[in-house]
XYZ file of N, CA and C in Angstrom:
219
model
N -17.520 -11.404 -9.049
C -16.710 -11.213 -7.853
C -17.350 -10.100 -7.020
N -17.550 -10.181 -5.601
C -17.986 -9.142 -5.083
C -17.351 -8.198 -4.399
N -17.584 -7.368 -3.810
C -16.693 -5.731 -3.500
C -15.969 -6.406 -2.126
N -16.549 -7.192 -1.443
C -15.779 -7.834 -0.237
C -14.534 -8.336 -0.878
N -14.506 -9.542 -1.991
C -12.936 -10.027 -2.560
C -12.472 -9.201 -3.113
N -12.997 -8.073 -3.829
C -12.285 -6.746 -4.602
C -11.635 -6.004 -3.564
N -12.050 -5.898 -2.503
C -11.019 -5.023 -1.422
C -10.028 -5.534 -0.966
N -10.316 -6.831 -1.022
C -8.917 -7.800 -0.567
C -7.883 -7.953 -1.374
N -8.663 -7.965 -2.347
C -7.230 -8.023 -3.287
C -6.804 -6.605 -3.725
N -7.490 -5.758 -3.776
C -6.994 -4.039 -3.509
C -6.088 -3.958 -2.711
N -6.049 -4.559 -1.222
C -5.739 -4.235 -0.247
C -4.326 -4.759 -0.336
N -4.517 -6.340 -0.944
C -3.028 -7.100 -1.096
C -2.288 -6.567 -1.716
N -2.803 -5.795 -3.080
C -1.733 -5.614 -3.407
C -0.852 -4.145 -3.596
N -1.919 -3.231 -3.001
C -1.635 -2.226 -2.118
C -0.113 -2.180 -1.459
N -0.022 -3.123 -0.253
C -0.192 -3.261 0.771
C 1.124 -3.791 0.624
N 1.367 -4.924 -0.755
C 2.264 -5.423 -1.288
C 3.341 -4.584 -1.755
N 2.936 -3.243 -2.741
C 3.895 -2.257 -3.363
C 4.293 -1.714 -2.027
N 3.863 -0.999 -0.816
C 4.437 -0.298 0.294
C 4.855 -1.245 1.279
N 5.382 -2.478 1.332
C 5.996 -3.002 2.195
C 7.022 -3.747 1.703
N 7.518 -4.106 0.687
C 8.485 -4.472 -0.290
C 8.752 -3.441 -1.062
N 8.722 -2.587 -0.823
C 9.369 -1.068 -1.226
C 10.321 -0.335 -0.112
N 9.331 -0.294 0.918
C 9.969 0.051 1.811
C 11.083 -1.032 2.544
N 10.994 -2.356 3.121
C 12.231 -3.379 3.071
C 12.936 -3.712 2.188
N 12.907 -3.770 0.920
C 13.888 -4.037 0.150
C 14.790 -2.722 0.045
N 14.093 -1.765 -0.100
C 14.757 -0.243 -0.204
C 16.142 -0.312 2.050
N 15.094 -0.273 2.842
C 16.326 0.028 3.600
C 16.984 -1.333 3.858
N 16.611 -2.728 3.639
C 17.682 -3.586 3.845
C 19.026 -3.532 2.517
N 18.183 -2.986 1.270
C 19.881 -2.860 0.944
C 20.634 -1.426 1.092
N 19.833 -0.750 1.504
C 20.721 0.693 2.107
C 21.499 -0.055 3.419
N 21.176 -1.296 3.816
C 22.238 -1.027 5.177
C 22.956 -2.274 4.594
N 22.918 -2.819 3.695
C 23.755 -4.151 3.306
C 25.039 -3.562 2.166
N 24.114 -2.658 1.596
C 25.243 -2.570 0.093
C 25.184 -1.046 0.343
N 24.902 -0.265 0.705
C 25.065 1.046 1.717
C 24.296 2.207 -0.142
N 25.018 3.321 -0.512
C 24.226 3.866 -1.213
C 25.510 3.698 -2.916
N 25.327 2.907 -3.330
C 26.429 2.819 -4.333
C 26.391 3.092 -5.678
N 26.790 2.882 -6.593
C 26.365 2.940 -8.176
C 25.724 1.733 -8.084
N 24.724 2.041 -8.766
C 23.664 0.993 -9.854
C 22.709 0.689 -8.461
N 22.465 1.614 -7.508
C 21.187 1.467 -6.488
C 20.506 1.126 -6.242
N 19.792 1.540 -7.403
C 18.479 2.324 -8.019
C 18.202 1.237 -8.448
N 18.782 0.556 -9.704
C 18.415 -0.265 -10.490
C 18.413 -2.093 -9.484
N 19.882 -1.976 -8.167
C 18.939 -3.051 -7.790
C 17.756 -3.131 -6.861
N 17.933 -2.019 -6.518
C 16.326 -1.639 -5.535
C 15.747 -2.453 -5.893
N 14.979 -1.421 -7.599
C 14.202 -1.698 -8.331
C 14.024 -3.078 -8.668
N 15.053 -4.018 -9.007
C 14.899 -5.688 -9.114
C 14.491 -6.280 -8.230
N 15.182 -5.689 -6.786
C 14.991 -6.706 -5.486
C 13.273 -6.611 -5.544
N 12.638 -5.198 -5.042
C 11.603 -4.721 -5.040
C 10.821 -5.662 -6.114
N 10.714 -5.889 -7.223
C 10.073 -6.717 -8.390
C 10.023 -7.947 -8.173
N 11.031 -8.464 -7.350
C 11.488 -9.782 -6.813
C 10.695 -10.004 -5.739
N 10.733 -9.498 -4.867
C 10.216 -9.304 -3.540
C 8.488 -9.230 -3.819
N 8.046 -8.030 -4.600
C 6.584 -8.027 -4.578
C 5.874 -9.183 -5.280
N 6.768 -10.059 -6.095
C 5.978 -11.292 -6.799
C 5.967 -12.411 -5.771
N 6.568 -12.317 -5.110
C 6.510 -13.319 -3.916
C 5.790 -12.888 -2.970
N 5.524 -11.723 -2.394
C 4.630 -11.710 -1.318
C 3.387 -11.378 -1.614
N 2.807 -11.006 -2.945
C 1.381 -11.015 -3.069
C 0.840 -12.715 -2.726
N 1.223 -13.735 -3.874
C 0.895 -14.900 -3.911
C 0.701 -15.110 -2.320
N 1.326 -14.660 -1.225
C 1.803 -15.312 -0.142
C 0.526 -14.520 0.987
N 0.168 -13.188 0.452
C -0.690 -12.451 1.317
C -1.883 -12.628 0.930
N -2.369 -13.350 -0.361
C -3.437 -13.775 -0.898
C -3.673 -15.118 -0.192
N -2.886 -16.140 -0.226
C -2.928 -17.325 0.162
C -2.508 -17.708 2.384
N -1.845 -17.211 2.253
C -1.744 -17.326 3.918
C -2.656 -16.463 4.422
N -2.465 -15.021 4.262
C -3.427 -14.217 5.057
C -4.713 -14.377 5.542
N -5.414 -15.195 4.537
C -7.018 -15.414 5.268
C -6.947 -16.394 6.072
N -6.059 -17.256 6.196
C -5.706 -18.112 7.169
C -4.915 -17.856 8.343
N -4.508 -16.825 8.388
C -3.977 -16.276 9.466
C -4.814 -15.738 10.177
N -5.569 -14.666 9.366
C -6.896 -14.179 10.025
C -8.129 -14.635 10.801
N -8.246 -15.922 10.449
C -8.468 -16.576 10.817
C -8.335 -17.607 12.035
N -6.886 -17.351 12.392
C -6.417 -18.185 13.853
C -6.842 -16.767 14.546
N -5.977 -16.212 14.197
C -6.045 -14.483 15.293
C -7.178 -14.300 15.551
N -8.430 -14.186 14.246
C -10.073 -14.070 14.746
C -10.414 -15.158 15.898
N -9.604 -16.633 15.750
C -10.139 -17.626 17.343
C -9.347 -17.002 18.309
N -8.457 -16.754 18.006
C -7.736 -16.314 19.507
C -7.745 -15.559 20.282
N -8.584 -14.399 19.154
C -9.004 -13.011 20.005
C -10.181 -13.039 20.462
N -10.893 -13.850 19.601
C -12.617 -13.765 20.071
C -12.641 -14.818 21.510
């Protein structure tokens, strides 16, 4: 594998822990506000959430990148 696909997938899943951390964290601060057992569903949603959007930033993203690279160039 070369350092070009090693950054990508660095990057995914990077990229993955700080953005399903951060939305799952304030959409249920404004849905279920700050209550007992928080923490613990943060923590599930968050686990929930990041197994679904790696697969999804691995697999769509270079194809996205891809329209945007025609559309911009």
């Amino acid at each position: 594998m070369n350092i070009h696909v090693k950054r990508k997938i660095a990057f995914a899943l990077s990229m993955g822990i700080v953005t399903t951390g951060i939305i799952s964290f304030t959409l249920l601060a404004f849905n279920l506000g700050f209550s007992n057992g928080f923490v613990l569903t943060w923590l599930r949603s968050w686990g929930i959430g990041y197994v679904i959007v790696i697969p999804a930033i691995l697999l769509i993203g270079p194809r996205l990148q891809a329209q945007v690279d025609r559309l911009v160039s």
